[in-house]
mmCIF file of C-alpha atoms and ligand atoms in Angstrom:
data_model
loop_
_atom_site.group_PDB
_atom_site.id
_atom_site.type_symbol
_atom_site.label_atom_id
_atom_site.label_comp_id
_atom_site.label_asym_id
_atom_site.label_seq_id
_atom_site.Cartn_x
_atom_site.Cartn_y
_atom_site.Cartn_z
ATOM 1 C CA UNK A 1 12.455 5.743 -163.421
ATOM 2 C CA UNK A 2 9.929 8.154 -164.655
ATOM 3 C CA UNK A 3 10.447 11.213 -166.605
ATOM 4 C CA UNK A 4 8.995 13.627 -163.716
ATOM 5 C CA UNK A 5 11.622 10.859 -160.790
ATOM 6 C CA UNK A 6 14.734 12.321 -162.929
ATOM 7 C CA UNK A 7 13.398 15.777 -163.806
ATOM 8 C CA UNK A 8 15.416 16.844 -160.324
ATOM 9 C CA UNK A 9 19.280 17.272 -161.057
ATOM 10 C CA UNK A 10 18.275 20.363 -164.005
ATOM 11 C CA UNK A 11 17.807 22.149 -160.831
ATOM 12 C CA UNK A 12 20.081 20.530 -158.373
ATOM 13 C CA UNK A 13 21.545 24.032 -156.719
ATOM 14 C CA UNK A 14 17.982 25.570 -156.538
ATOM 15 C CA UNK A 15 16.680 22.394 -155.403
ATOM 16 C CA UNK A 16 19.709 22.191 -152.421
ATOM 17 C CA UNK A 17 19.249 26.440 -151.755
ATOM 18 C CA UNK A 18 15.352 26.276 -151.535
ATOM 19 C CA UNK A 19 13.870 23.061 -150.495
ATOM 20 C CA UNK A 20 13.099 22.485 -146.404
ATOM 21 C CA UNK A 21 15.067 19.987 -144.846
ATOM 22 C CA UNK A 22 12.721 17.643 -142.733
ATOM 23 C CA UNK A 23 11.868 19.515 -139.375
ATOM 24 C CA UNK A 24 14.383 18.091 -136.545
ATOM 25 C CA UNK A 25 11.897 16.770 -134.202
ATOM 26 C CA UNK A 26 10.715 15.055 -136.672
ATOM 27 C CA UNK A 27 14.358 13.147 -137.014
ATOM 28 C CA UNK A 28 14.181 12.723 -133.653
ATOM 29 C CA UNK A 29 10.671 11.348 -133.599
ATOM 30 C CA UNK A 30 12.276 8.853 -135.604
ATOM 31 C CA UNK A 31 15.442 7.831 -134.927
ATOM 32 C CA UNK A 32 16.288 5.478 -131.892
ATOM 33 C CA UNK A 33 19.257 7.192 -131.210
ATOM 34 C CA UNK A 34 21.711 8.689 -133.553
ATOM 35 C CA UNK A 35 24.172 5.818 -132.736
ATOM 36 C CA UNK A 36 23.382 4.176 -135.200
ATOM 37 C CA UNK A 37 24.231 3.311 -139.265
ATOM 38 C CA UNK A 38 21.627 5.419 -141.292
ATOM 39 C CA UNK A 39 20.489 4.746 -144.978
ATOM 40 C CA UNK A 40 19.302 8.230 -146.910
ATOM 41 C CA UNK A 41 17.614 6.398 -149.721
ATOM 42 C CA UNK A 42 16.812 8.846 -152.705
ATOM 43 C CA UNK A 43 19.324 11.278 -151.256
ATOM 44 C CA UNK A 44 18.944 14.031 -153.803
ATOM 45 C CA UNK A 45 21.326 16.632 -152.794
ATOM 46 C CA UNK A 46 21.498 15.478 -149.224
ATOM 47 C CA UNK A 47 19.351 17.738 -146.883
ATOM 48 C CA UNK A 48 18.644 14.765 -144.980
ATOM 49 C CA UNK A 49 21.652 13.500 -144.430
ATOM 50 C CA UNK A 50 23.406 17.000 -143.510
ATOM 51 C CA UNK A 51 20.508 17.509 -141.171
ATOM 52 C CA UNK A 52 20.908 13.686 -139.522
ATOM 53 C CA UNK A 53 24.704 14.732 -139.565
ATOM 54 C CA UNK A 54 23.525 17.823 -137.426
ATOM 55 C CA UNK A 55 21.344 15.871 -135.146
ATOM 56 C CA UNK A 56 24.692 14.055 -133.971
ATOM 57 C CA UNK A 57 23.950 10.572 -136.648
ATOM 58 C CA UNK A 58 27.437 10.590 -137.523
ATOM 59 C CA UNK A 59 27.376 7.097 -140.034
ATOM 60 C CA UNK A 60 25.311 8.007 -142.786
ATOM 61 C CA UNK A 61 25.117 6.474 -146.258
ATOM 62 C CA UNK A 62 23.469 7.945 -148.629
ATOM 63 C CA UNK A 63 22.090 6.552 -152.239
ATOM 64 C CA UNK A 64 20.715 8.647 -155.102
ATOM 65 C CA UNK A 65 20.756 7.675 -158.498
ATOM 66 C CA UNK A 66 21.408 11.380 -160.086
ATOM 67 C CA UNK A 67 24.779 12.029 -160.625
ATOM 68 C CA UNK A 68 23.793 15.955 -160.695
ATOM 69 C CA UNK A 69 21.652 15.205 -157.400
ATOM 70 C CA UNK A 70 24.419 13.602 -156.073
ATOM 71 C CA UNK A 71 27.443 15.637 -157.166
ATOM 72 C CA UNK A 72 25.838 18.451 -154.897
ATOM 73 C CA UNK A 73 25.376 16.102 -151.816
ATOM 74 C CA UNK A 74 29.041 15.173 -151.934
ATOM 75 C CA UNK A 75 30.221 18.485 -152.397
ATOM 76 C CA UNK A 76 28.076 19.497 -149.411
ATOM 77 C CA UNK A 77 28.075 16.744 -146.955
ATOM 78 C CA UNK A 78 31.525 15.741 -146.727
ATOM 79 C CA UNK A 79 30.756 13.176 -143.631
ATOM 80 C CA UNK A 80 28.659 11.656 -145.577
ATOM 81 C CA UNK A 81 29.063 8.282 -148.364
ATOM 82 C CA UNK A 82 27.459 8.688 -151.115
ATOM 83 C CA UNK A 83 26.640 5.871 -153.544
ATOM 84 C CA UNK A 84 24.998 5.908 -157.073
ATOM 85 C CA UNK A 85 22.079 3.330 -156.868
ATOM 86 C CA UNK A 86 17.948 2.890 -156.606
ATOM 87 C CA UNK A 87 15.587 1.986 -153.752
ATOM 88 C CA UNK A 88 15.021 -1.116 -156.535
ATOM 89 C CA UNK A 89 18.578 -2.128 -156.153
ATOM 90 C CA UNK A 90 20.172 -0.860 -152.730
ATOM 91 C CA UNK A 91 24.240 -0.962 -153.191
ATOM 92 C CA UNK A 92 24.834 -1.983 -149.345
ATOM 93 C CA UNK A 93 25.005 -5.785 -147.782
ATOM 94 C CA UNK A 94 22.068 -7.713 -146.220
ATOM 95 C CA UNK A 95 21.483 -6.248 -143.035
ATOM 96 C CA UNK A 96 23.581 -3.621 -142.646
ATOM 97 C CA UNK A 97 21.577 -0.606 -141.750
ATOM 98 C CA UNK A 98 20.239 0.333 -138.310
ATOM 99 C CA UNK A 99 17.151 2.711 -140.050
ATOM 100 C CA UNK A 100 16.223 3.452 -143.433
ATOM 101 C CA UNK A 101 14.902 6.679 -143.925
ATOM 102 C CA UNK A 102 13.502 8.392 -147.210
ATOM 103 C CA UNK A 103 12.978 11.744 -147.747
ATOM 104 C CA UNK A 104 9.941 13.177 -150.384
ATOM 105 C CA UNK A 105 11.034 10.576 -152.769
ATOM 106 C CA UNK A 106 8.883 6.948 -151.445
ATOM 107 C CA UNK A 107 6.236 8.257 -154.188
ATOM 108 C CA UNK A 108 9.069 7.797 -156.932
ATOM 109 C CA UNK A 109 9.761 4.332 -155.778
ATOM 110 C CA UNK A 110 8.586 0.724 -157.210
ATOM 111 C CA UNK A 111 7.036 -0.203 -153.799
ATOM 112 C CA UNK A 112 7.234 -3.919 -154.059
ATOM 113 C CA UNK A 113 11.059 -3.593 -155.189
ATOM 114 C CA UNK A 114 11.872 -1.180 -152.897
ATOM 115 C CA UNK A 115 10.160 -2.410 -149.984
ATOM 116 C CA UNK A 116 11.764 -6.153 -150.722
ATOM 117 C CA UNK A 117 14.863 -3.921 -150.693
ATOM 118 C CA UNK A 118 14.327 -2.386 -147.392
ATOM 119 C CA UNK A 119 13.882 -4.802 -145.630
ATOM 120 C CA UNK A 120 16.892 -6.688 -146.945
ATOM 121 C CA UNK A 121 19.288 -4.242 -146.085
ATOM 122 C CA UNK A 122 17.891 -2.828 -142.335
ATOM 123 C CA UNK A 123 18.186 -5.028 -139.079
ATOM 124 C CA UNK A 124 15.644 -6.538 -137.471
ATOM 125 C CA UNK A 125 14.522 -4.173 -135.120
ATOM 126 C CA UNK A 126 15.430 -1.016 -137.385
ATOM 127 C CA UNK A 127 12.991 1.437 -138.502
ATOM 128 C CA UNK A 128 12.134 2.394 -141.619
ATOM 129 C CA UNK A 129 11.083 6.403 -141.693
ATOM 130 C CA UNK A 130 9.586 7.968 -144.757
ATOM 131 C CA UNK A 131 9.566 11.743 -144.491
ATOM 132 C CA UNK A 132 8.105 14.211 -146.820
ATOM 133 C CA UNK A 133 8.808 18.217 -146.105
ATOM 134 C CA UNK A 134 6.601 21.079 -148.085
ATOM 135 C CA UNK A 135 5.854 24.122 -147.890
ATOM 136 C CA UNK A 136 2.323 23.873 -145.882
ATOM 137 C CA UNK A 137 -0.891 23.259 -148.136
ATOM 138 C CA UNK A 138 -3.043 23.874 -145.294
ATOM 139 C CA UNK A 139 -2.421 27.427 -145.178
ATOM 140 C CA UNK A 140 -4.379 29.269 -147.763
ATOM 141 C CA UNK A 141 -1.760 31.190 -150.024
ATOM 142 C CA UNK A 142 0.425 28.100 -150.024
ATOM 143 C CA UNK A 143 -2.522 26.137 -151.424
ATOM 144 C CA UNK A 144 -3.097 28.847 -154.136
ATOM 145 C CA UNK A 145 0.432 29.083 -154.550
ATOM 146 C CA UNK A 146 0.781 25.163 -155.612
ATOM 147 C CA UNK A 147 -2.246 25.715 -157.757
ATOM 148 C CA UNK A 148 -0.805 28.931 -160.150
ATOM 149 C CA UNK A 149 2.652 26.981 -159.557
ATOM 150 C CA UNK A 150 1.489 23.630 -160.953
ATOM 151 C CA UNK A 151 3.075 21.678 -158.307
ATOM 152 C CA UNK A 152 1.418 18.342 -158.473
ATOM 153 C CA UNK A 153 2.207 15.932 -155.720
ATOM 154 C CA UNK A 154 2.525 12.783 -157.337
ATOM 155 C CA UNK A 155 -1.148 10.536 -156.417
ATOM 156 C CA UNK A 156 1.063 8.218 -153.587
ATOM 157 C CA UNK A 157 2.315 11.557 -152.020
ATOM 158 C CA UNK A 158 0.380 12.396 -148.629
ATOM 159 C CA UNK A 159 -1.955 15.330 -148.901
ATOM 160 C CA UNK A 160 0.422 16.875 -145.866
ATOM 161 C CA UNK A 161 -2.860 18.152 -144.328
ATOM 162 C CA UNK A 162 -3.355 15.685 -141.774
ATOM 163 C CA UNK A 163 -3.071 11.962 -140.553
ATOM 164 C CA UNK A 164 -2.145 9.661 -143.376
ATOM 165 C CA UNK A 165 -0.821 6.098 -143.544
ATOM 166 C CA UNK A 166 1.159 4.704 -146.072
ATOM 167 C CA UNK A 167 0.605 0.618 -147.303
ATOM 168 C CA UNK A 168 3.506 -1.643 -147.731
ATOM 169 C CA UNK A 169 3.191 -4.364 -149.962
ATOM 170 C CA UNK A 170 1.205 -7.132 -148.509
ATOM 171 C CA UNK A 171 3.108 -9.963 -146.292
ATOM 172 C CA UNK A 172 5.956 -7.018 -146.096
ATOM 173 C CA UNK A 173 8.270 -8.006 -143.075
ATOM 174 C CA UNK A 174 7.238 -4.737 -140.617
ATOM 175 C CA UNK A 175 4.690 -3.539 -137.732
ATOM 176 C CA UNK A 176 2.611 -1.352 -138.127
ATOM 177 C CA UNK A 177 3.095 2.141 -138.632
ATOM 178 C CA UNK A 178 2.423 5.254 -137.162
ATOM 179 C CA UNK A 179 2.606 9.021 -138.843
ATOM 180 C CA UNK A 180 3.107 12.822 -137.276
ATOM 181 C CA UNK A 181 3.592 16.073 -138.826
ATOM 182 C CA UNK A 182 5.756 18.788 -137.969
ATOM 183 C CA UNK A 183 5.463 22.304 -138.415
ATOM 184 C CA UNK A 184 7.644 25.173 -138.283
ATOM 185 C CA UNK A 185 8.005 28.677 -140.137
ATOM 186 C CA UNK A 186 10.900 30.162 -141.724
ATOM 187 C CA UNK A 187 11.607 33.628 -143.252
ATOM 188 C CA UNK A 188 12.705 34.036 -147.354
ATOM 189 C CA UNK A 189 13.156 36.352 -149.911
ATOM 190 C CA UNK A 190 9.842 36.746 -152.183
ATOM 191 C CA UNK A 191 11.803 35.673 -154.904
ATOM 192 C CA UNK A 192 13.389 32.336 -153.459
ATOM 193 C CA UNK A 193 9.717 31.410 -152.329
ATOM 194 C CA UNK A 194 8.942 31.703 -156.411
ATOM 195 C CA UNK A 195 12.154 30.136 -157.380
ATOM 196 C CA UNK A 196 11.420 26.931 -155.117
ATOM 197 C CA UNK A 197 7.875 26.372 -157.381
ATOM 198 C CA UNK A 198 10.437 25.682 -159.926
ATOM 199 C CA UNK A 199 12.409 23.345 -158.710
ATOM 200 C CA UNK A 200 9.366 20.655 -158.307
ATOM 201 C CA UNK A 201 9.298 18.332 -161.197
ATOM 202 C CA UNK A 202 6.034 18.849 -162.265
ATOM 203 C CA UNK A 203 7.048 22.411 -163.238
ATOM 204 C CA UNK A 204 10.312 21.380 -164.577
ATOM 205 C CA UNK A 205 9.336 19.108 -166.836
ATOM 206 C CA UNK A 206 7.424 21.942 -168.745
ATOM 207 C CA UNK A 207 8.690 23.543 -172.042
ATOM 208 C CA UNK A 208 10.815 26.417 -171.134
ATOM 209 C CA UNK A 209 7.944 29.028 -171.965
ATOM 210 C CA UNK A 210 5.421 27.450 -169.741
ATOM 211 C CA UNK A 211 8.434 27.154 -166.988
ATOM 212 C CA UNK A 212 8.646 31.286 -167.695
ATOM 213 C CA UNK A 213 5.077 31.175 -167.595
ATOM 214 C CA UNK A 214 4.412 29.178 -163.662
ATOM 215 C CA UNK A 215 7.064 31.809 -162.191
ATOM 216 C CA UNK A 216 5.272 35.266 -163.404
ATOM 217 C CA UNK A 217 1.850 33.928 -161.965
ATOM 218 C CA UNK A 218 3.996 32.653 -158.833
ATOM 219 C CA UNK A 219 5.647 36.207 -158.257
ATOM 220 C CA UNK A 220 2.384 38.126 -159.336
ATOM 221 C CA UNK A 221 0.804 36.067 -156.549
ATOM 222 C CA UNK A 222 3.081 35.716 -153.943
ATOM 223 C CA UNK A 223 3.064 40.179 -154.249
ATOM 224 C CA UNK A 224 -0.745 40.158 -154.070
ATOM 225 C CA UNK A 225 -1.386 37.303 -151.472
ATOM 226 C CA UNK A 226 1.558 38.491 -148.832
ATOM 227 C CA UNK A 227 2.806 41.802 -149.956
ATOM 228 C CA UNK A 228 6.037 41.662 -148.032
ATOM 229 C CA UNK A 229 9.708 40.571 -148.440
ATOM 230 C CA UNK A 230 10.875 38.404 -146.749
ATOM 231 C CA UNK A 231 8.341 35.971 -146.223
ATOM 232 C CA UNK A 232 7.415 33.844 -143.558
ATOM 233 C CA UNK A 233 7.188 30.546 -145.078
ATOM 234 C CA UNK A 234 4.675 27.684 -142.917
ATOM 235 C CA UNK A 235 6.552 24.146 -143.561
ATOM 236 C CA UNK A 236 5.409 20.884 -142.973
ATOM 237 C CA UNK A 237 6.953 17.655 -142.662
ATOM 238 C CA UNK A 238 4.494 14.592 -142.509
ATOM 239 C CA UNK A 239 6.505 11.823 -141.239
ATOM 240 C CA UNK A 240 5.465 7.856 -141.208
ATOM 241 C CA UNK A 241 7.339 5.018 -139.198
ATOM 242 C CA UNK A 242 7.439 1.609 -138.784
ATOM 243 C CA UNK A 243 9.549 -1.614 -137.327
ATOM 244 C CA UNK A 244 11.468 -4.345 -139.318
ATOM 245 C CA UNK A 245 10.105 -7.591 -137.723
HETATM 246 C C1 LIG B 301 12.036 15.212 -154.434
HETATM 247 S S1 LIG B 301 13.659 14.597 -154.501
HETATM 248 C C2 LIG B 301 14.032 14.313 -152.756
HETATM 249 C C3 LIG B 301 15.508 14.381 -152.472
HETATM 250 C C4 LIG B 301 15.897 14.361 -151.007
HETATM 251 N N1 LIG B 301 15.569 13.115 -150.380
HETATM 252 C C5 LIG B 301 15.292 15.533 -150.263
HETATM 253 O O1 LIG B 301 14.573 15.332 -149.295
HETATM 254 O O2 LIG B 301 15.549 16.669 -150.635
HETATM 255 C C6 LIG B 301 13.438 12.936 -155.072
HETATM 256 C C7 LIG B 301 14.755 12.208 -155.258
HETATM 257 O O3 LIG B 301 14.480 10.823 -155.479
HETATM 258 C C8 LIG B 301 15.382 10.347 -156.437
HETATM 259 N N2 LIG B 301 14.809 9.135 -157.037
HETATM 260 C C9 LIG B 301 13.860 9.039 -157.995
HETATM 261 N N3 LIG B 301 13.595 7.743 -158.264
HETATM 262 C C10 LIG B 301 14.399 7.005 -157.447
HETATM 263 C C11 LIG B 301 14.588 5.603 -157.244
HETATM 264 N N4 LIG B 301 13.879 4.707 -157.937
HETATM 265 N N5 LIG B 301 15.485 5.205 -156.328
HETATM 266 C C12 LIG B 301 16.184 6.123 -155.598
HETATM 267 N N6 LIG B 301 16.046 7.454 -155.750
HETATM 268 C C13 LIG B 301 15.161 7.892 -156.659
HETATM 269 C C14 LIG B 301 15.540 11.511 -157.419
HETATM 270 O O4 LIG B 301 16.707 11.405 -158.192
HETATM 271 C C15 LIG B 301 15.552 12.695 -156.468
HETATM 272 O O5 LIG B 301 16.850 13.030 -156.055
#
């Protein structure tokens, strides 16, 4: 793993406080039903799962290799297993998920490994879902935001501004996919939409000054470009799906 793929657990309560949970319809875009066994691969501190939990999935395992990622997830979702592990090396039997779904962290993975991986673990038939949720890019502030912030989406990220497809590994075992976004809008405090810049690892793998540094130009521009508190927030989730053959 990267430097910037285990900058997260330094910030695991921020990350768990501030981050947006994937949009609901797009779950339910999906999921085939929530009876079903449900892999959240790259956990984190489990706003997927808790929000599959809440859309009635009620067998969800979840991996994440952080143990500060992951000591937040279990102290949160309390349905929900939680295993240490990697998308490279998947701690669950041959074919013993119904779906597979991964939440702003595909970019992080070894796609070959992780794809091989995938597929060994889902069941025929079961979908593999990647999800990433943001804060929306195409609305101007929010792109000038990322920009004084120095959040860079890492280069297999989707640009979250409109369709995108993402390529599996050649001769991977799936159909082909299809991809949605999902937007919604939610109110918070000036100062949590400045503390969430921080909690993307591109900012916190800075030294500590230039960390300082990305949060005054955040909060000088967050006054300037929207002048109020609380904030209304435009979210995105772009999600991508396809079908184990
Ligand atoms: C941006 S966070 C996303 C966490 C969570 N899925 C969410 O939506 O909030 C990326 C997560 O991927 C995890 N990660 C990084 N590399 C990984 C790998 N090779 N296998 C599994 N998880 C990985 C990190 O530890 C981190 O928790």
């Amino acid at each position: 793993m990267s430097g910037r793929a285990r900058a997260f657990g330094a910030a695991a309560d921020d990350y768990d406080r501030l981050r947006p949970a994937p949009a609901p319809e797009a779950l339910g875009w999906l999921l085939p039903s929530p009876d079903v066994t449900m892999l959240d691969l790259g956990a984190g501190t489990g706003l997927l799962s808790r929000a599959l939990a809440a859309e009635g999935v009620t067998d969800v395992v979840a991996v994440e290799p952080d143990d500060l990622m992951r000591a937040v997830l279990a102290a949160r979702g309390p349905g929900v297993r939680a295993l240490a592990g990697t998308a490279e090396e998947i701690p669950l039997p041959d074919r013993s998920v119904d779906a597979v779904l991964v939440a702003s962290a595909w970019h992080w993975f070894d796609h070959e490994r992780a794809t091989a991986e995938v597929a060994r673990v889902l069941r025929p038939g079961g979908v593999l879902g990647l999800l990433w949720s943001a804060a929306d890019p195409g609305v101007g502030w929010i792109a000038e935001l990322g920009r004084v912030g120095r959040v860079e989406a890492p280069r297999s990220a989707p640009t979250m501004t409109g369709e995108f497809t993402v390529e599996l590994p050649a001769g991977a075992p799936f159909g082909p996919g299809e991809s949605r976004t999902f937007r919604r809008s939610t109110w918070m405090a000036a100062e949590d939409v400045v503390a969430m810049v921080g909690t993307y690892s591109s900012v916190l793998t800075l030294p500590a000054d230039a960390q300082a540094e990305v949060r005054r130009r955040a909060r000088e521009h967050v006054e300037q470009q929207v002048g109020t508190d609380p904030v209304l927030v435009p979210f995105v989730t772009a999600a991508w799906r396809t079908v184990r053959e």
